[in-house]
């Protein structure tokens, strides 16, 4: 990864003319082909109150953005390339490597991409699920692959799940292999590690390693047997490695998870963003609606209404895999007197997406789940319809 081709001068385009206050160099690689540089990708830095500036990557995947925006958490880096999911990352970004995920076709697949900074040298991705532990020494599992393994800083490391199996729990964690014998090391916490989760053509979740912590194991998220994503995002220490670490993670995968409560201010902002998303949706601006709903969820991860709205927007935008993901989370978060109606509607929407893609057994199961929540002749007709197609 360090032996790059000679730099081709990236084309720099000022979207608005302003004096540069910072220089932000980044490298863009493929998430699925080791050391493959992405040429001519659009790299933009955005910040409220500052001019947006775009650069293009050269043949070595490098771009340098000259911007008046400071390289801090108030700035966003946006990387776009045809055929790949758009990547949106919060800075600091200077000197980091980013990996673009090719668009996925599977309705039930996902891709997990890990990147980090210069130190530690070797940070590893681990996914455990029943009978499987996918990592550098066991690169293939049932419908899963470690596409890219990196041992010399920056990443990416990429695991692709071609198909999630309902009824099975998946746990994803990051292990500081360089410091595997130092369970109280601060190095992983200072590594600038980030995890990006892609479904279909979209980046649906992103995580940053907790800072100010010790530990060589970062447990990031879980997918439960119903397909619901559950954030964990905790640090811990271990001296286990290989199969022993897999067994430790498998045991932890069934533990209880306590959702981190959003602050009152965060919930207020999230509700404002949700309303903005609804306005954009009704105006036909689906991309704007999706961005607003996702921003609301980033602030308030347990915001069920935003997930319901996001599922509808994804469905309308022709992104079925993403719509299924959002609907499953809406089902999990449904509460109160309207919960059966919300769950039934979401299961029905999932069933329609499976039916449209020709996955009739999956569609039937989803329609039956809708019926189990609330009686409706529409669900009965849907069940009979897909039975006749199998």
Short mmCIF file of C-alpha atoms in Angstrom, two decimals:
data_model
loop_
_atom_site.label_atom_id
_atom_site.label_comp_id
_atom_site.label_asym_id
_atom_site.label_seq_id
_atom_site.Cartn_x
_atom_site.Cartn_y
_atom_site.Cartn_z
CA UNK A 1 0.00 0.00 0.00
CA UNK A 2 2.95 2.30 0.59
CA UNK A 3 4.45 1.73 -2.88
CA UNK A 4 2.32 4.10 -4.88
CA UNK A 5 2.59 5.10 -8.52
CA UNK A 6 4.10 8.47 -9.30
CA UNK A 7 1.65 11.26 -8.53
CA UNK A 8 -0.40 12.61 -11.39
CA UNK A 9 -1.36 16.18 -10.63
CA UNK A 10 -4.98 16.12 -9.47
CA UNK A 11 -7.30 18.60 -11.08
CA UNK A 12 -8.36 21.19 -8.53
CA UNK A 13 -11.68 22.92 -8.93
CA UNK A 14 -12.66 25.83 -6.69
CA UNK A 15 -16.42 25.73 -6.26
CA UNK A 16 -16.24 29.18 -4.71
CA UNK A 17 -13.19 31.40 -4.64
CA UNK A 18 -11.73 31.91 -1.18
CA UNK A 19 -8.26 31.92 0.24
CA UNK A 20 -7.15 28.49 1.44
CA UNK A 21 -6.75 28.09 5.17
CA UNK A 22 -5.77 24.42 5.14
CA UNK A 23 -4.33 21.77 2.85
CA UNK A 24 -5.97 18.35 3.17
CA UNK A 25 -4.28 15.48 1.30
CA UNK A 26 -6.15 12.14 1.14
CA UNK A 27 -5.76 8.83 -0.68
CA UNK A 28 -8.70 6.96 -2.24
CA UNK A 29 -8.55 3.19 -2.80
CA UNK A 30 -10.95 0.40 -3.70
CA UNK A 31 -12.53 -1.29 -0.70
CA UNK A 32 -12.58 -4.68 -2.42
CA UNK A 33 -9.35 -4.89 -4.48
CA UNK A 34 -6.13 -4.57 -2.49
CA UNK A 35 -4.03 -1.50 -3.30
CA UNK A 36 -6.20 -0.51 -6.27
CA UNK A 37 -6.16 3.28 -6.58
CA UNK A 38 -9.34 5.08 -7.62
CA UNK A 39 -8.59 7.61 -10.36
CA UNK A 40 -10.69 10.72 -11.04
CA UNK A 41 -12.82 10.42 -7.92
CA UNK A 42 -14.40 13.67 -6.73
CA UNK A 43 -13.14 14.72 -3.28
CA UNK A 44 -14.99 17.64 -1.67
CA UNK A 45 -14.61 19.34 1.70
CA UNK A 46 -17.74 21.09 3.02
CA UNK A 47 -18.27 23.27 6.06
CA UNK A 48 -20.99 25.71 7.03
CA UNK A 49 -19.86 29.24 6.32
CA UNK A 50 -16.94 28.18 4.10
CA UNK A 51 -16.63 27.69 0.36
CA UNK A 52 -16.91 24.07 -0.81
CA UNK A 53 -13.79 22.95 -2.65
CA UNK A 54 -13.43 19.92 -4.92
CA UNK A 55 -10.32 18.04 -6.06
CA UNK A 56 -9.94 15.01 -8.32
CA UNK A 57 -7.75 12.03 -7.54
CA UNK A 58 -4.77 11.27 -9.77
CA UNK A 59 -3.69 7.86 -11.03
CA UNK A 60 -2.22 7.09 -7.61
CA UNK A 61 -5.54 7.79 -5.89
CA UNK A 62 -4.23 10.94 -4.22
CA UNK A 63 -6.01 14.28 -4.05
CA UNK A 64 -5.12 17.46 -2.19
CA UNK A 65 -7.91 19.85 -1.26
CA UNK A 66 -6.91 23.48 -0.68
CA UNK A 67 -9.72 24.82 1.46
CA UNK A 68 -10.64 27.63 3.82
CA UNK A 69 -12.34 25.02 6.02
CA UNK A 70 -10.36 23.81 9.02
CA UNK A 71 -9.54 20.11 9.22
CA UNK A 72 -11.71 19.42 12.26
CA UNK A 73 -15.03 17.82 13.22
CA UNK A 74 -17.05 20.71 11.77
CA UNK A 75 -15.91 19.80 8.24
CA UNK A 76 -17.19 16.96 6.06
CA UNK A 77 -15.29 15.03 3.39
CA UNK A 78 -17.43 13.72 0.51
CA UNK A 79 -15.98 11.30 -2.06
CA UNK A 80 -17.95 10.33 -5.18
CA UNK A 81 -17.22 8.00 -8.08
CA UNK A 82 -19.58 6.40 -10.59
CA UNK A 83 -20.26 2.76 -9.74
CA UNK A 84 -19.34 3.23 -6.08
CA UNK A 85 -21.27 4.28 -3.00
CA UNK A 86 -20.74 7.90 -2.02
CA UNK A 87 -18.57 8.18 1.08
CA UNK A 88 -19.26 10.91 3.64
CA UNK A 89 -16.81 11.22 6.53
CA UNK A 90 -16.36 13.75 9.29
CA UNK A 91 -12.88 15.23 9.51
CA UNK A 92 -10.05 15.41 10.67
CA UNK A 93 -9.13 13.90 7.29
CA UNK A 94 -5.58 15.07 6.57
CA UNK A 95 -3.27 12.29 5.40
CA UNK A 96 -5.86 9.53 5.77
CA UNK A 97 -6.81 6.77 3.33
CA UNK A 98 -10.44 6.26 2.30
CA UNK A 99 -11.89 3.26 0.50
CA UNK A 100 -14.85 3.31 -1.88
CA UNK A 101 -17.31 0.41 -1.92
CA UNK A 102 -18.64 -0.83 -5.28
CA UNK A 103 -22.45 -0.82 -5.39
CA UNK A 104 -23.88 -4.11 -4.05
CA UNK A 105 -26.70 -6.03 -5.75
CA UNK A 106 -27.90 -8.29 -2.92
CA UNK A 107 -30.94 -7.19 -0.91
CA UNK A 108 -29.54 -8.94 2.16
CA UNK A 109 -25.84 -8.18 1.78
CA UNK A 110 -23.61 -5.60 3.41
CA UNK A 111 -20.01 -4.47 3.29
CA UNK A 112 -17.91 -3.33 6.27
CA UNK A 113 -14.86 -1.17 5.55
CA UNK A 114 -12.25 -0.31 8.20
CA UNK A 115 -9.63 2.43 7.82
CA UNK A 116 -7.25 3.98 10.35
CA UNK A 117 -4.19 6.22 10.67
CA UNK A 118 -0.45 5.59 10.62
CA UNK A 119 -0.36 3.79 13.96
CA UNK A 120 -0.90 1.02 14.96
CA UNK A 121 0.50 -0.77 11.90
CA UNK A 122 -1.88 -3.72 11.96
CA UNK A 123 -5.55 -3.42 12.91
CA UNK A 124 -7.91 -6.29 12.07
CA UNK A 125 -11.60 -6.73 11.30
CA UNK A 126 -13.50 -9.64 12.85
CA UNK A 127 -17.04 -10.85 12.15
CA UNK A 128 -18.46 -13.72 14.19
CA UNK A 129 -21.76 -15.51 13.62
CA UNK A 130 -22.93 -19.09 14.28
CA UNK A 131 -20.21 -21.50 13.18
CA UNK A 132 -18.15 -18.75 11.55
CA UNK A 133 -15.33 -16.35 12.43
CA UNK A 134 -14.17 -14.29 9.44
CA UNK A 135 -10.78 -12.58 9.90
CA UNK A 136 -7.24 -12.64 8.46
CA UNK A 137 -6.61 -16.34 9.26
CA UNK A 138 -10.06 -17.49 8.11
CA UNK A 139 -10.96 -15.29 5.17
CA UNK A 140 -14.12 -17.10 4.10
CA UNK A 141 -17.30 -17.96 5.96
CA UNK A 142 -20.84 -18.87 4.98
CA UNK A 143 -21.76 -16.15 2.44
CA UNK A 144 -18.96 -13.92 3.75
CA UNK A 145 -15.43 -12.96 2.70
CA UNK A 146 -12.51 -10.91 3.94
CA UNK A 147 -11.90 -9.11 0.65
CA UNK A 148 -8.90 -7.03 1.70
CA UNK A 149 -6.47 -7.47 4.61
CA UNK A 150 -3.95 -4.73 5.42
CA UNK A 151 -0.96 -4.99 7.75
CA UNK A 152 0.95 -1.74 7.21
CA UNK A 153 -1.24 1.14 8.40
CA UNK A 154 -4.21 3.05 7.00
CA UNK A 155 -6.23 0.12 5.62
CA UNK A 156 -8.65 -0.59 4.19
CA UNK A 157 -9.76 -3.89 5.61
CA UNK A 158 -13.01 -5.04 4.06
CA UNK A 159 -15.46 -7.80 4.92
CA UNK A 160 -18.42 -8.45 2.61
CA UNK A 161 -21.47 -10.40 3.75
CA UNK A 162 -23.11 -11.52 0.52
CA UNK A 163 -26.27 -12.55 2.39
CA UNK A 164 -27.24 -12.14 6.02
CA UNK A 165 -29.09 -15.15 7.37
CA UNK A 166 -32.22 -14.32 9.34
CA UNK A 167 -32.24 -15.93 12.75
CA UNK A 168 -28.46 -15.59 13.12
CA UNK A 169 -26.63 -12.93 15.13
CA UNK A 170 -23.58 -11.18 13.65
CA UNK A 171 -21.02 -9.27 15.72
CA UNK A 172 -18.37 -6.99 14.22
CA UNK A 173 -15.26 -5.94 16.16
CA UNK A 174 -11.87 -4.34 15.51
CA UNK A 175 -8.72 -5.77 17.13
CA UNK A 176 -5.40 -3.94 17.51
CA UNK A 177 -3.18 -6.82 16.41
CA UNK A 178 0.01 -4.78 16.80
CA UNK A 179 -0.78 -4.39 20.51
CA UNK A 180 -2.46 -7.76 20.97
CA UNK A 181 -0.45 -8.40 24.15
CA UNK A 182 -1.32 -4.98 25.64
CA UNK A 183 -4.96 -5.00 26.76
CA UNK A 184 -4.63 -1.55 28.34
CA UNK A 185 -3.01 0.21 25.39
CA UNK A 186 -4.33 3.64 24.33
CA UNK A 187 -3.10 3.14 20.76
CA UNK A 188 -6.34 1.90 19.21
CA UNK A 189 -8.23 4.81 20.76
CA UNK A 190 -5.81 7.28 19.12
CA UNK A 191 -5.67 5.46 15.77
CA UNK A 192 -8.37 7.55 14.00
CA UNK A 193 -10.03 4.24 13.09
CA UNK A 194 -13.35 4.51 11.27
CA UNK A 195 -15.82 1.85 10.21
CA UNK A 196 -18.18 2.33 7.27
CA UNK A 197 -21.17 0.05 6.64
CA UNK A 198 -22.60 -0.14 3.12
CA UNK A 199 -25.88 -1.65 1.97
CA UNK A 200 -26.96 -1.59 -1.68
CA UNK A 201 -25.58 1.61 -3.13
CA UNK A 202 -25.50 3.57 0.13
CA UNK A 203 -23.34 4.24 3.15
CA UNK A 204 -25.87 3.57 5.92
CA UNK A 205 -23.79 3.75 9.11
CA UNK A 206 -20.37 5.02 10.12
CA UNK A 207 -18.49 4.71 13.40
CA UNK A 208 -15.42 6.41 14.85
CA UNK A 209 -13.27 4.70 17.45
CA UNK A 210 -13.99 6.08 20.96
CA UNK A 211 -11.21 8.44 22.00
CA UNK A 212 -9.69 8.86 25.44
CA UNK A 213 -10.08 5.13 26.17
CA UNK A 214 -7.76 2.19 26.71
CA UNK A 215 -8.07 -1.27 25.24
CA UNK A 216 -7.06 -3.23 22.15
CA UNK A 217 -10.56 -4.41 21.21
CA UNK A 218 -13.29 -2.16 19.80
CA UNK A 219 -16.67 -3.90 19.60
CA UNK A 220 -18.60 -1.87 17.05
CA UNK A 221 -22.06 -3.28 16.27
CA UNK A 222 -24.31 -6.31 16.20
CA UNK A 223 -26.99 -7.49 13.79
CA UNK A 224 -29.60 -9.54 15.62
CA UNK A 225 -31.59 -12.47 14.30
CA UNK A 226 -34.32 -10.17 12.97
CA UNK A 227 -31.81 -8.20 10.89
CA UNK A 228 -31.78 -5.15 13.18
CA UNK A 229 -28.53 -3.18 13.48
CA UNK A 230 -27.58 -2.48 17.09
CA UNK A 231 -24.78 -0.04 17.94
CA UNK A 232 -22.31 -1.13 20.64
CA UNK A 233 -19.24 1.08 20.12
CA UNK A 234 -17.34 0.08 23.28
CA UNK A 235 -13.65 -0.46 24.06
CA UNK A 236 -12.17 -3.34 26.01
CA UNK A 237 -8.95 -5.24 26.52
CA UNK A 238 -8.01 -8.83 25.69
CA UNK A 239 -4.97 -11.05 25.36
CA UNK A 240 -6.89 -13.56 23.23
CA UNK A 241 -6.21 -13.92 19.53
CA UNK A 242 -7.24 -16.16 16.65
CA UNK A 243 -9.86 -18.76 17.50
CA UNK A 244 -9.77 -17.81 21.18
CA UNK A 245 -10.72 -14.24 20.30
CA UNK A 246 -13.47 -15.55 18.03
CA UNK A 247 -14.87 -17.62 20.89
CA UNK A 248 -14.74 -14.59 23.19
CA UNK A 249 -16.60 -12.45 20.65
CA UNK A 250 -19.16 -15.18 19.99
CA UNK A 251 -19.92 -15.37 23.70
CA UNK A 252 -20.30 -11.59 23.85
CA UNK A 253 -22.60 -11.51 20.82
CA UNK A 254 -25.57 -12.63 22.89
CA UNK A 255 -25.16 -10.06 25.66
CA UNK A 256 -27.57 -7.27 26.46
CA UNK A 257 -27.04 -3.90 24.79
CA UNK A 258 -27.98 -0.64 26.45
CA UNK A 259 -28.82 2.13 24.01
CA UNK A 260 -27.02 5.40 24.71
CA UNK A 261 -29.68 8.04 25.38
CA UNK A 262 -29.62 11.09 23.12
CA UNK A 263 -29.46 14.49 24.77
CA UNK A 264 -32.50 16.76 24.76
CA UNK A 265 -30.75 19.12 22.34
CA UNK A 266 -29.87 16.24 20.02
CA UNK A 267 -33.46 15.01 20.00
CA UNK A 268 -34.75 18.51 19.27
CA UNK A 269 -32.34 18.91 16.34
CA UNK A 270 -33.21 15.43 15.10
CA UNK A 271 -36.92 16.24 15.05
CA UNK A 272 -36.23 19.42 13.10
CA UNK A 273 -34.19 17.44 10.59
CA UNK A 274 -36.96 14.85 10.34
CA UNK A 275 -39.46 17.60 9.52
CA UNK A 276 -37.05 18.99 6.93
CA UNK A 277 -36.82 15.50 5.44
CA UNK A 278 -40.60 15.22 5.25
CA UNK A 279 -40.78 18.58 3.47
CA UNK A 280 -38.09 17.49 1.00
CA UNK A 281 -39.86 14.15 0.42
CA UNK A 282 -43.19 15.82 -0.38
CA UNK A 283 -41.37 18.24 -2.70
CA UNK A 284 -39.92 15.29 -4.62
CA UNK A 285 -36.36 15.88 -3.40
CA UNK A 286 -35.59 12.31 -2.38
CA UNK A 287 -31.84 12.77 -1.97
CA UNK A 288 -32.45 15.76 0.30
CA UNK A 289 -35.01 13.79 2.30
CA UNK A 290 -32.63 10.85 2.72
CA UNK A 291 -29.81 13.14 3.85
CA UNK A 292 -32.07 14.84 6.41
CA UNK A 293 -33.44 11.57 7.81
CA UNK A 294 -29.93 10.11 8.08
CA UNK A 295 -28.67 13.23 9.84
CA UNK A 296 -31.58 12.95 12.28
CA UNK A 297 -30.66 9.34 12.99
CA UNK A 298 -27.00 10.24 13.53
CA UNK A 299 -28.12 12.63 16.28
CA UNK A 300 -30.81 10.36 17.71
CA UNK A 301 -30.03 6.71 16.84
CA UNK A 302 -33.24 5.39 18.44
CA UNK A 303 -35.55 7.69 16.43
CA UNK A 304 -38.09 5.23 15.05
CA UNK A 305 -40.10 7.76 13.02
CA UNK A 306 -36.98 8.86 11.15
CA UNK A 307 -36.22 5.24 10.27
CA UNK A 308 -39.80 4.72 9.02
CA UNK A 309 -39.53 7.83 6.87
CA UNK A 310 -36.09 6.81 5.64
CA UNK A 311 -37.42 3.42 4.57
CA UNK A 312 -40.14 5.08 2.48
CA UNK A 313 -37.66 7.50 0.91
CA UNK A 314 -35.24 4.71 0.01
CA UNK A 315 -38.09 2.67 -1.47
CA UNK A 316 -39.28 5.63 -3.55
CA UNK A 317 -35.68 6.26 -4.70
CA UNK A 318 -35.33 2.70 -5.97
CA UNK A 319 -32.91 1.53 -3.28
CA UNK A 320 -34.57 -1.67 -2.03
CA UNK A 321 -31.70 -3.05 0.08
CA UNK A 322 -31.43 0.20 2.01
CA UNK A 323 -35.22 0.35 2.43
CA UNK A 324 -35.25 -3.14 3.95
CA UNK A 325 -32.49 -2.14 6.41
CA UNK A 326 -34.37 1.01 7.49
CA UNK A 327 -37.70 -0.82 7.82
CA UNK A 328 -36.16 -3.51 10.04
CA UNK A 329 -34.86 -0.83 12.40
CA UNK A 330 -38.26 0.90 12.39
CA UNK A 331 -39.85 -2.41 13.40
CA UNK A 332 -37.42 -2.82 16.30
CA UNK A 333 -38.00 0.73 17.55
CA UNK A 334 -41.80 0.74 17.25
CA UNK A 335 -43.48 1.43 20.59
CA UNK A 336 -46.74 2.59 22.11
CA UNK A 337 -50.28 2.14 20.87
CA UNK A 338 -49.32 2.47 17.21
CA UNK A 339 -46.51 -0.10 17.36
CA UNK A 340 -48.48 -3.00 15.77
CA UNK A 341 -49.52 -0.75 12.88
CA UNK A 342 -45.96 0.49 12.33
CA UNK A 343 -44.55 -3.04 12.44
CA UNK A 344 -47.23 -4.42 10.12
CA UNK A 345 -46.70 -1.64 7.59
CA UNK A 346 -42.92 -2.07 7.67
CA UNK A 347 -43.10 -5.85 7.25
CA UNK A 348 -45.50 -5.36 4.33
CA UNK A 349 -43.12 -2.88 2.69
CA UNK A 350 -40.26 -5.38 3.10
CA UNK A 351 -42.45 -8.08 1.55
CA UNK A 352 -43.18 -5.91 -1.48
CA UNK A 353 -39.47 -5.30 -2.03
CA UNK A 354 -38.69 -9.01 -1.88
CA UNK A 355 -41.61 -9.81 -4.18
CA UNK A 356 -40.48 -7.23 -6.75
CA UNK A 357 -37.01 -8.80 -6.77
CA UNK A 358 -38.38 -12.34 -7.22
CA UNK A 359 -37.51 -13.56 -3.71
CA UNK A 360 -40.96 -15.00 -3.14
CA UNK A 361 -40.23 -17.14 -0.06
CA UNK A 362 -38.76 -14.09 1.68
CA UNK A 363 -41.76 -12.04 0.55
CA UNK A 364 -44.20 -14.60 1.96
CA UNK A 365 -42.44 -14.65 5.32
CA UNK A 366 -42.57 -10.85 5.51
CA UNK A 367 -46.26 -10.70 4.57
CA UNK A 368 -47.02 -13.33 7.22
CA UNK A 369 -45.12 -11.24 9.77
CA UNK A 370 -47.24 -8.23 8.77
CA UNK A 371 -50.41 -10.27 9.29
CA UNK A 372 -49.18 -11.43 12.71
CA UNK A 373 -49.07 -7.78 13.80
CA UNK A 374 -52.41 -6.63 12.39
CA UNK A 375 -55.20 -8.27 10.42
CA UNK A 376 -55.65 -6.82 6.95
CA UNK A 377 -57.11 -8.42 3.79
CA UNK A 378 -54.31 -6.80 1.80
CA UNK A 379 -51.82 -8.99 3.67
CA UNK A 380 -53.93 -12.11 3.04
CA UNK A 381 -54.02 -11.40 -0.70
CA UNK A 382 -50.28 -10.78 -0.77
CA UNK A 383 -49.58 -14.10 0.95
CA UNK A 384 -51.72 -16.03 -1.52
CA UNK A 385 -50.21 -14.15 -4.46
CA UNK A 386 -46.60 -15.04 -3.64
CA UNK A 387 -47.52 -18.61 -2.73
CA UNK A 388 -48.70 -18.99 -6.30
CA UNK A 389 -45.35 -17.78 -7.63
CA UNK A 390 -43.20 -20.36 -5.82
#
